[in-house]
Coordinates of C-alpha atoms (C1' of nucleotides) in Angstrom, one line a residue:
Chain U
M271 CA -36.9 45.5 -66.7
S272 CA -38.0 47.4 -64.0
I273 CA -34.5 48.6 -63.3
Q274 CA -33.5 49.8 -66.6
S275 CA -34.2 53.2 -65.5
A276 CA -31.9 52.9 -62.4
I277 CA -28.5 54.1 -62.6
A278 CA -25.9 52.4 -60.9
I279 CA -23.6 54.4 -58.6
D280 CA -20.4 53.3 -57.1
Q281 CA -20.9 55.1 -53.9
G282 CA -23.7 57.3 -51.9
F283 CA -23.5 55.4 -48.9
N284 CA -22.2 58.3 -47.0
A285 CA -25.1 60.3 -47.7
R286 CA -26.9 59.7 -44.7
T287 CA -31.0 59.6 -44.6
T288 CA -32.3 63.1 -45.5
S289 CA -34.3 65.0 -42.9
R290 CA -37.4 64.2 -45.2
A291 CA -36.9 60.4 -44.7
A292 CA -36.1 60.7 -41.2
P293 CA -39.5 59.9 -39.4
L294 CA -39.8 56.7 -41.5
M295 CA -36.5 55.7 -40.6
A296 CA -37.4 56.0 -36.9
Q297 CA -39.9 53.3 -37.2
T298 CA -37.5 50.9 -38.6
A299 CA -35.1 48.5 -36.7
P300 CA -31.4 48.9 -36.9
T301 CA -29.8 46.9 -39.6
S302 CA -26.3 47.1 -38.9
A303 CA -26.4 43.0 -38.4
W304 CA -27.2 43.0 -42.2
D305 CA -24.6 45.0 -43.8
D306 CA -22.0 42.7 -42.3
A307 CA -23.6 39.2 -42.9
L308 CA -25.1 40.2 -46.5
A309 CA -23.1 41.1 -49.4
P310 CA -25.0 43.4 -51.8
A311 CA -25.9 41.7 -55.4
R312 CA -24.6 44.9 -57.0
P313 CA -23.5 48.3 -56.1
A314 CA -26.1 50.7 -54.8
V315 CA -28.8 51.8 -57.2
Q316 CA -30.5 55.4 -57.8
F317 CA -33.9 55.8 -58.9
A318 CA -35.4 59.0 -60.0
P319 CA -38.9 59.9 -58.3
D320 CA -41.8 57.7 -59.8
S321 CA -39.7 55.4 -61.4
P322 CA -40.3 51.6 -61.0
I323 CA -38.3 49.4 -59.0
Y324 CA -40.0 46.2 -59.5
D325 CA -43.3 45.1 -60.6
E326 CA -46.2 42.9 -59.4
G327 CA -45.6 39.7 -60.4
D328 CA -41.9 40.1 -61.2
D329 CA -39.4 37.3 -60.1
A330 CA -38.4 38.2 -56.5
R331 CA -34.7 37.5 -57.1
T332 CA -33.5 40.6 -55.6
F333 CA -34.5 42.5 -52.5
Y334 CA -33.5 46.0 -51.7
K335 CA -32.6 48.0 -48.6
V336 CA -33.4 51.7 -48.8
V337 CA -30.1 53.9 -48.1
S338 CA -32.2 57.1 -48.8
G339 CA -35.2 58.6 -50.2
V340 CA -38.8 57.0 -49.9
V341 CA -40.2 54.0 -51.8
R342 CA -43.9 53.2 -52.0
T343 CA -45.2 49.6 -52.6
C344 CA -48.5 49.2 -54.1
K345 CA -51.1 47.0 -55.4
L346 CA -53.6 47.9 -58.3
L347 CA -57.3 46.9 -58.8
S348 CA -58.1 46.0 -62.3
D349 CA -60.2 49.2 -62.9
G350 CA -57.0 51.4 -61.9
R351 CA -57.7 51.6 -58.0
R352 CA -54.4 51.7 -56.3
Q353 CA -53.9 51.0 -52.6
I354 CA -50.5 52.0 -51.0
D355 CA -49.3 49.4 -48.7
A356 CA -46.5 51.3 -47.2
F357 CA -43.8 54.0 -47.9
H358 CA -40.3 52.8 -47.1
G359 CA -37.5 55.0 -45.6
A360 CA -33.8 54.5 -45.0
G361 CA -33.0 51.3 -43.5
D362 CA -36.2 49.9 -44.3
I363 CA -36.3 46.5 -46.5
V364 CA -38.6 46.3 -49.8
G365 CA -39.0 43.3 -52.2
L366 CA -38.5 40.5 -49.9
E367 CA -40.9 37.6 -50.7
I368 CA -41.2 33.9 -49.5
D369 CA -42.1 32.4 -52.6
G370 CA -40.3 33.8 -55.5
V371 CA -42.8 36.5 -56.9
H372 CA -43.3 40.3 -56.0
R373 CA -46.7 40.5 -54.5
M374 CA -46.8 44.1 -55.2
Y375 CA -44.9 46.7 -57.2
A376 CA -42.5 49.2 -55.9
E377 CA -41.7 52.8 -57.1
A378 CA -39.8 55.7 -55.9
V379 CA -41.5 58.3 -54.4
S380 CA -38.5 60.9 -54.2
N381 CA -35.0 60.5 -55.5
C382 CA -33.6 57.0 -53.9
V383 CA -30.6 55.2 -53.3
L384 CA -31.3 51.2 -52.8
V385 CA -28.7 48.5 -52.2
P386 CA -30.0 45.4 -54.0
Y387 CA -29.2 41.9 -52.4
R388 CA -30.0 38.4 -53.7
R389 CA -32.6 36.4 -51.9
Q390 CA -30.7 33.5 -52.8
G391 CA -27.8 33.9 -50.8
L392 CA -30.3 35.2 -48.1
E393 CA -32.2 31.9 -47.5
A394 CA -29.0 29.7 -46.9
M395 CA -27.7 32.6 -44.3
V396 CA -31.0 32.4 -42.5
A397 CA -31.0 28.8 -42.3
A398 CA -27.5 28.8 -41.0
D399 CA -27.4 31.9 -38.8
G400 CA -29.7 32.0 -36.0
Q401 CA -28.9 35.4 -35.0
L402 CA -29.8 36.6 -38.8
A403 CA -32.9 34.5 -38.9
Q404 CA -34.1 36.1 -35.6
Q405 CA -33.7 39.6 -37.2
F406 CA -35.5 38.6 -40.3
F407 CA -38.3 37.2 -38.1
S408 CA -38.3 40.1 -35.9
Y409 CA -38.5 42.3 -39.0
A410 CA -41.2 40.5 -40.7
M411 CA -43.2 40.7 -37.3
R412 CA -42.7 44.4 -37.2
R413 CA -44.0 44.8 -40.9
L414 CA -47.0 42.6 -39.6
A415 CA -47.7 44.8 -36.8
R416 CA -47.7 48.0 -39.1
A417 CA -50.0 46.4 -41.7
Q418 CA -52.6 45.4 -38.9
D419 CA -52.4 49.0 -37.6
H420 CA -53.2 50.3 -41.1
S421 CA -56.2 47.6 -41.5
L422 CA -57.7 49.3 -38.4
L423 CA -57.5 52.7 -39.8
L424 CA -58.9 51.6 -43.1
G425 CA -61.6 49.5 -41.6
R426 CA -62.8 51.7 -38.9
C427 CA -61.3 55.3 -39.0
T428 CA -63.0 58.4 -40.6
A429 CA -61.0 60.6 -43.2
I430 CA -60.1 62.8 -40.3
Q431 CA -58.7 59.9 -38.2
R432 CA -56.7 58.7 -41.3
V433 CA -55.4 62.0 -41.9
A434 CA -54.4 63.0 -38.2
A435 CA -52.9 59.6 -37.8
F436 CA -50.9 59.9 -41.1
L437 CA -49.4 63.4 -40.1
L438 CA -48.6 62.4 -36.5
D439 CA -46.8 59.2 -38.1
H440 CA -45.0 61.7 -40.5
A441 CA -44.1 64.3 -38.0
D442 CA -40.4 64.9 -36.6
E443 CA -39.7 66.0 -33.2
R444 CA -40.3 69.7 -33.9
D445 CA -43.7 68.7 -35.1
I446 CA -42.7 69.5 -38.7
V447 CA -44.1 67.0 -41.2
E448 CA -42.0 66.8 -44.3
L449 CA -44.0 65.1 -46.9
A450 CA -42.2 63.1 -49.7
M451 CA -45.2 62.2 -51.3
A452 CA -47.8 63.8 -53.2
R453 CA -51.2 64.2 -52.1
Q454 CA -52.5 61.5 -54.5
D455 CA -50.0 58.9 -52.5
I456 CA -51.5 60.3 -49.3
A457 CA -55.0 59.3 -50.5
D458 CA -54.0 56.0 -51.9
Y459 CA -52.3 55.1 -48.8
L460 CA -55.4 56.2 -46.7
G461 CA -57.7 54.8 -49.0
L462 CA -59.4 58.1 -49.3
T463 CA -59.5 60.6 -52.5
I464 CA -57.1 63.5 -53.2
E465 CA -60.0 65.8 -52.6
T466 CA -60.8 64.4 -49.1
V467 CA -57.2 64.4 -48.1
S468 CA -57.0 68.1 -49.3
R469 CA -60.1 69.4 -47.7
T470 CA -59.4 67.8 -44.4
I471 CA -55.9 69.3 -44.2
T472 CA -57.6 72.4 -45.0
Q473 CA -60.0 72.1 -42.2
F474 CA -57.3 71.0 -39.8
E475 CA -55.7 74.7 -40.7
R476 CA -59.0 76.5 -40.4
D477 CA -59.4 74.7 -36.8
G478 CA -55.8 76.0 -36.1
V479 CA -54.5 72.5 -35.5
V480 CA -51.9 72.6 -38.4
E481 CA -50.1 75.4 -40.3
M482 CA -49.3 74.6 -44.4
L483 CA -45.9 76.1 -44.6
N484 CA -46.6 74.8 -48.2
A485 CA -48.3 71.8 -49.6
R486 CA -45.3 69.6 -48.7
R487 CA -44.4 71.1 -45.4
I488 CA -46.9 71.2 -42.5
R489 CA -46.2 72.1 -38.9
L490 CA -48.2 70.6 -36.3
E491 CA -49.6 73.5 -34.2
D492 CA -51.7 71.5 -31.8
R493 CA -50.2 67.9 -31.7
E494 CA -52.4 66.9 -28.6
A495 CA -55.6 67.9 -30.9
L496 CA -54.5 65.7 -33.3
E497 CA -54.0 62.9 -31.0
D498 CA -57.3 63.4 -29.6
L499 CA -58.7 62.7 -32.9
I500 CA -57.4 59.1 -33.1
A501 CA -57.4 58.2 -29.4
Chain Z
M108 CA -57.0 36.2 -16.4
S109 CA -58.3 36.1 -19.7
I110 CA -57.6 32.1 -19.4
Q111 CA -59.8 31.8 -16.5
S112 CA -62.6 30.8 -18.8
A113 CA -60.8 28.1 -20.4
I114 CA -60.9 24.4 -19.3
A115 CA -57.9 22.7 -19.6
I116 CA -58.3 19.2 -21.1
D117 CA -56.0 16.4 -21.2
Q118 CA -56.4 15.3 -24.7
G119 CA -58.6 16.3 -27.9
F120 CA -55.8 16.3 -30.2
N121 CA -57.1 13.5 -32.1
A122 CA -60.3 15.6 -33.1
R123 CA -58.9 17.0 -36.1
T124 CA -60.1 20.0 -38.0
T125 CA -63.9 20.4 -38.2
S126 CA -65.0 20.8 -41.7
R127 CA -66.3 24.3 -40.5
A128 CA -62.4 25.4 -40.0
A129 CA -61.0 23.4 -43.0
P130 CA -61.1 26.4 -45.4
L131 CA -59.1 28.5 -43.0
M132 CA -56.6 25.6 -42.5
A133 CA -56.0 25.5 -46.1
Q134 CA -54.2 29.1 -46.0
T135 CA -52.0 27.8 -43.5
A136 CA -48.4 26.2 -43.7
P137 CA -48.0 22.6 -42.3
T138 CA -46.6 22.9 -38.7
S139 CA -45.2 19.4 -38.3
A140 CA -41.6 20.7 -37.5
W141 CA -43.1 22.5 -34.6
D142 CA -45.0 20.0 -32.7
D143 CA -41.8 18.1 -32.6
A144 CA -39.6 21.1 -31.7
L145 CA -41.5 22.9 -29.2
A146 CA -42.9 21.4 -26.2
P147 CA -46.5 22.6 -25.3
A148 CA -46.5 25.1 -22.1
R149 CA -49.5 23.2 -20.8
P150 CA -52.0 20.7 -21.8
A151 CA -54.4 21.8 -24.7
V152 CA -57.2 24.5 -23.4
Q153 CA -60.6 24.5 -24.7
F154 CA -62.5 28.0 -25.1
A155 CA -66.4 28.3 -25.2
P156 CA -67.6 30.6 -27.9
D157 CA -66.8 34.5 -27.2
S158 CA -64.6 33.6 -24.4
P159 CA -61.7 35.8 -24.3
I160 CA -58.0 34.0 -24.8
Y161 CA -55.8 37.0 -24.1
D162 CA -56.4 40.9 -23.9
E163 CA -54.7 43.8 -25.8
G164 CA -51.9 44.9 -23.3
D165 CA -51.7 41.4 -21.9
D166 CA -48.3 39.8 -21.3
A167 CA -47.3 38.1 -24.4
R168 CA -45.6 35.0 -22.1
T169 CA -47.8 32.6 -24.3
F170 CA -48.9 32.0 -27.6
Y171 CA -51.5 29.4 -29.0
K172 CA -51.6 26.9 -31.7
V173 CA -55.2 26.3 -32.9
V174 CA -56.0 22.5 -33.0
S175 CA -59.6 23.1 -33.6
G176 CA -62.3 25.7 -34.0
V177 CA -62.0 29.5 -35.0
V178 CA -60.2 32.0 -33.4
R179 CA -60.7 36.1 -33.7
T180 CA -58.1 38.6 -33.3
C181 CA -59.4 42.4 -32.9
K182 CA -58.5 45.7 -32.1
L183 CA -60.9 48.2 -30.5
L184 CA -61.1 52.0 -31.0
S185 CA -62.0 54.1 -27.9
D186 CA -65.6 54.5 -29.1
G187 CA -66.2 50.8 -29.3
R188 CA -65.7 50.3 -33.1
R189 CA -64.0 46.9 -33.7
Q190 CA -61.6 45.9 -36.3
I191 CA -61.4 42.0 -36.7
D192 CA -57.8 41.6 -38.1
A193 CA -58.0 38.0 -39.0
F194 CA -59.8 34.6 -38.3
H195 CA -57.4 31.6 -37.5
G196 CA -58.6 28.1 -37.9
A197 CA -56.6 24.8 -37.4
G198 CA -53.0 25.1 -37.5
D199 CA -52.6 28.9 -37.1
I200 CA -50.6 30.6 -34.5
V201 CA -52.2 33.2 -32.7
G202 CA -50.7 35.5 -29.8
L203 CA -47.1 35.3 -31.0
E204 CA -45.6 38.9 -30.5
I205 CA -42.1 40.0 -30.8
D206 CA -42.1 42.4 -27.9
G207 CA -43.6 41.3 -24.9
V208 CA -47.1 42.7 -24.9
H209 CA -50.2 41.6 -27.1
R210 CA -51.0 44.0 -30.0
M211 CA -54.7 42.7 -29.8
Y212 CA -57.3 40.8 -28.2
A213 CA -58.3 37.4 -29.3
E214 CA -61.8 35.5 -28.4
A215 CA -62.9 32.1 -29.4
V216 CA -65.4 32.4 -32.5
S217 CA -66.4 28.9 -31.9
N218 CA -65.6 26.3 -29.4
C219 CA -61.9 26.2 -29.7
V220 CA -59.0 23.7 -28.6
L221 CA -55.8 25.8 -28.4
V222 CA -52.3 24.5 -27.4
P223 CA -50.2 27.2 -25.4
Y224 CA -46.7 27.5 -25.9
R225 CA -43.8 29.5 -23.9
R226 CA -42.3 32.5 -25.9
Q227 CA -39.4 32.0 -23.9
G228 CA -38.5 28.7 -25.0
L229 CA -39.1 29.8 -28.6
E230 CA -36.8 32.7 -28.8
A231 CA -33.8 30.3 -27.9
M232 CA -35.0 27.6 -30.3
V233 CA -35.2 30.1 -33.3
A234 CA -31.5 31.6 -32.3
A235 CA -30.3 27.9 -32.3
D236 CA -32.0 26.1 -35.0
G237 CA -32.2 27.6 -38.6
Q238 CA -34.7 25.3 -39.8
L239 CA -37.1 26.4 -37.2
A240 CA -36.3 30.0 -37.6
Q241 CA -36.8 29.9 -41.3
Q242 CA -40.5 28.5 -40.5
F243 CA -41.3 31.3 -38.2
F244 CA -39.8 34.0 -40.7
S245 CA -41.9 32.3 -43.6
Y246 CA -45.0 32.1 -41.3
A247 CA -44.6 35.6 -40.6
M248 CA -44.2 36.6 -44.3
R249 CA -47.2 34.6 -44.9
R250 CA -49.5 36.6 -42.3
L251 CA -47.8 40.0 -43.7
A252 CA -49.1 38.9 -47.4
R253 CA -52.4 38.3 -46.0
A254 CA -52.5 41.6 -43.8
Q255 CA -51.7 43.3 -47.1
D256 CA -54.3 41.9 -49.1
H257 CA -56.8 42.6 -46.4
S258 CA -55.7 46.2 -46.6
L259 CA -56.5 46.7 -50.2
L260 CA -60.0 45.2 -49.6
L261 CA -60.4 47.7 -46.7
G262 CA -59.1 50.6 -48.6
R263 CA -60.1 50.2 -52.2
C264 CA -63.0 47.7 -52.5
T265 CA -66.9 48.2 -52.4
A266 CA -69.0 46.4 -50.4
I267 CA -70.0 44.1 -52.8
Q268 CA -66.4 43.3 -53.5
R269 CA -65.6 42.9 -49.9
V270 CA -68.5 40.5 -49.2
A271 CA -67.7 38.6 -52.4
A272 CA -64.1 38.2 -51.4
F273 CA -65.1 37.0 -48.0
L274 CA -67.4 34.4 -49.2
L275 CA -64.8 33.1 -51.8
D276 CA -62.2 33.0 -49.2
H277 CA -64.2 30.7 -46.9
A278 CA -65.8 28.4 -49.6
D279 CA -64.9 24.8 -49.7
E280 CA -64.2 22.9 -52.8
R281 CA -67.7 22.3 -53.1
D282 CA -68.6 25.6 -53.1
I283 CA -70.3 25.7 -49.7
V284 CA -69.4 28.2 -47.0
E285 CA -69.7 27.2 -43.4
L286 CA -69.5 30.3 -41.5
A287 CA -68.2 29.9 -38.1
M288 CA -68.7 33.4 -37.1
A289 CA -71.7 35.7 -36.7
R290 CA -72.6 38.8 -39.0
Q291 CA -71.1 41.3 -36.8
D292 CA -68.0 39.5 -36.8
I293 CA -67.9 39.5 -40.8
A294 CA -68.9 43.3 -40.8
D295 CA -66.0 43.9 -38.4
Y296 CA -63.6 42.0 -40.5
L297 CA -64.6 43.6 -43.6
G298 CA -65.2 47.2 -42.3
L299 CA -68.7 47.5 -42.7
T300 CA -71.8 47.5 -40.8
I301 CA -74.0 44.2 -40.1
E302 CA -76.6 45.6 -42.4
T303 CA -74.8 45.9 -45.3
V304 CA -73.2 42.8 -45.1
S305 CA -76.8 41.2 -44.6
R306 CA -78.1 43.2 -47.4
T307 CA -75.2 42.4 -49.9
I308 CA -75.4 38.8 -49.1
T309 CA -79.5 39.1 -49.7
Q310 CA -78.8 40.8 -52.9
F311 CA -76.3 38.2 -53.9
E312 CA -79.1 35.6 -53.4
R313 CA -81.7 37.7 -55.5
D314 CA -79.0 37.5 -58.6
G315 CA -78.7 33.9 -58.3
V316 CA -75.1 34.0 -57.2
V317 CA -75.4 32.3 -53.8
E318 CA -78.1 30.2 -52.2
M319 CA -78.5 30.7 -48.4
L320 CA -79.2 27.3 -47.0
N321 CA -79.3 28.9 -43.7
A322 CA -77.5 32.0 -42.1
R323 CA -74.4 30.2 -41.4
R324 CA -74.2 28.1 -44.5
I325 CA -74.0 29.6 -48.0
R326 CA -73.7 27.6 -51.3
L327 CA -71.9 29.6 -54.0
E328 CA -74.3 28.9 -57.2
D329 CA -72.0 31.0 -59.5
R330 CA -68.6 31.1 -58.3
E331 CA -67.3 32.7 -61.6
A332 CA -69.7 35.7 -60.9
L333 CA -68.2 36.3 -57.5
E334 CA -64.8 36.1 -58.9
D335 CA -65.4 38.4 -61.9
L336 CA -66.8 41.1 -59.1
I337 CA -63.2 41.0 -57.2
A338 CA -60.9 40.6 -60.5
Chain F
dC235 C1' -94.6 28.8 -25.5
dG236 C1' -92.4 32.8 -24.4
dT237 C1' -87.7 35.1 -24.3
dC238 C1' -83.3 36.0 -26.5
dT239 C1' -80.2 36.6 -29.7
dC240 C1' -79.0 37.0 -34.4
dC241 C1' -80.5 38.2 -38.9
dT242 C1' -83.0 40.9 -42.6
dT243 C1' -85.6 44.7 -44.2
dG244 C1' -86.9 49.5 -44.8
dA245 C1' -86.3 54.5 -44.6
dA246 C1' -83.5 58.5 -43.9
dT247 C1' -79.2 60.5 -43.5
dT248 C1' -74.6 61.6 -44.2
dA249 C1' -69.6 61.0 -45.1
dG250 C1' -67.0 60.8 -48.8
dA251 C1' -66.9 60.3 -53.9
dT252 C1' -67.4 62.4 -58.1
dC253 C1' -67.6 65.8 -61.2
dA254 C1' -66.1 70.1 -62.5
dA255 C1' -63.7 74.5 -62.4
dT256 C1' -59.9 77.4 -60.2
dA257 C1' -55.6 78.4 -58.0
dT258 C1' -50.5 77.6 -57.2
dG259 C1' -46.7 76.6 -58.1
dT260 C1' -42.6 75.3 -61.2
dG261 C1' -39.7 74.8 -64.7
dT262 C1' -38.8 76.4 -69.8
dG263 C1' -37.5 79.0 -73.3
dG264 C1' -38.1 83.5 -75.7
Chain L
dC219 C1' -37.5 88.7 -66.1
dC220 C1' -41.5 87.3 -68.0
dA221 C1' -45.0 84.4 -70.2
dC222 C1' -46.5 80.2 -71.1
dA223 C1' -47.2 75.3 -70.4
dC224 C1' -47.8 71.5 -67.4
dA225 C1' -48.1 69.5 -62.8
dT226 C1' -50.2 69.5 -58.3
dA227 C1' -53.5 71.1 -55.2
dT228 C1' -57.6 73.4 -53.6
dT229 C1' -62.3 74.6 -53.5
dG230 C1' -67.3 74.3 -54.7
dA231 C1' -71.6 71.7 -55.9
dT232 C1' -73.8 67.3 -56.7
dC233 C1' -74.5 62.6 -56.0
dT234 C1' -74.2 58.0 -53.8
dA235 C1' -72.5 54.1 -51.1
dA236 C1' -72.8 52.8 -46.9
dT237 C1' -74.3 54.4 -42.3
dT238 C1' -77.6 55.0 -39.0
dC239 C1' -82.2 54.6 -37.0
dA240 C1' -86.1 51.6 -36.6
dA241 C1' -88.7 47.8 -37.1
dG242 C1' -89.8 43.1 -37.9
dG243 C1' -88.9 38.0 -38.3
dA244 C1' -86.6 33.4 -37.5
dG245 C1' -84.2 30.2 -35.0
dA246 C1' -82.7 28.3 -30.6
dC247 C1' -83.2 27.2 -26.0
dG248 C1' -84.9 26.6 -21.3

DNA sequence: CGTCTCCTTGAATTAGATCAATATGTGTGG
DNA sequence: CCACACATATTGATCTAATTCAAGGAGACG
């Protein structure tokens, strides 16, 4: 169903993380132990921007490891309001659930390559292999920590602080922010409107804190000023 | 340090969940496997309302299982704004971290009895015992699911929806909400002000949706109406 | 029976949303 | 290469939900 739009490819693993996805990858754990322990359910699959990966409510037989590109996981309210839970880059796991059903839906933000794994196989291996189990526990705890940080941002931070935190989160070592996602995605991640995100970035530019090379590429001119905002 | 205010007691395990904590407990997994597998680090410890359990930044050598009462885990912003991440009732684990440091601080909301466990022992056991590891992984994933639901509430729901969701979350089978926490706690959990929480509940009462038996005890007169608000 | 803490209520303010254009690309076909 | 169409982004004007500021009540407790 949601995988129909995906095109199976026989290789593509050598194409390492794009520089665009690198900042996200930096926040994820090494997954080397995985690649050895778990056999992919199928060859890697490619998704075009905005194409669905799985739907909320879908049977969660399969989970994915992101090889390249960026994935968003979201929830919808009945009136159409959307909350993006997280963006996932190379190395991240998406779609892993304890019970059998996906609690969110996932879509490709950019062109993505994902490796699908069977959840069934995982459960047996986790029970058998303490090392692997430790890795998955650790992975879940790291995701939890991020979700908790996100709650603080959504519950108690101003628009200025949310956008500042987002830019810092996605900046690379050279203070360049390469945005894989559109303004609407940023807004739905930060619990704001697209207009507020746009205005806030513009304001940062007026204040000389950032420079917009273009809409998707922003340079932090004064990283400290941004850090002070969220301190 | 943060445990100084706690008084070690030699028993208290037989005192099962108070009715007050029951709704929270319902959201937690059975932990029977634990009690057998992991030996407490010390006898159970009692905490008075508002007393600190551990501080953000503290060495996370110890984690706790809530035996009775309610615990809050929180983060502070530098200007004093507080976000309550979660309330924890009987059966819940608090203070378990992957790295060695507590990412939040924890305080007793009501009178609490907690059993402390050493994290050190846990890591070895998890690596050795797949069954136990599976339980901890599952626990972390359930916490993650709750944190993600909370993000949707904070990012995209109105004050009315947040308060409605909170009341439904804490109602027992008889549609009675026994609130262990003060209005300020509810506000800091929902990302609102105390005034907005108060006004919203008052409005529910005017609309005949709830009845306030007293400030800490609310009866849902029309559960469906509340459910429709968050649908 | 006063004092304290917690809760509620009211009035004024504001951050961010909404509504409404306008601009800036970006790809397409002539 | 230009002109058009379409997406996405920015900007402006207004509105509103929630906050802030400021009193009052209502229990709880010594």
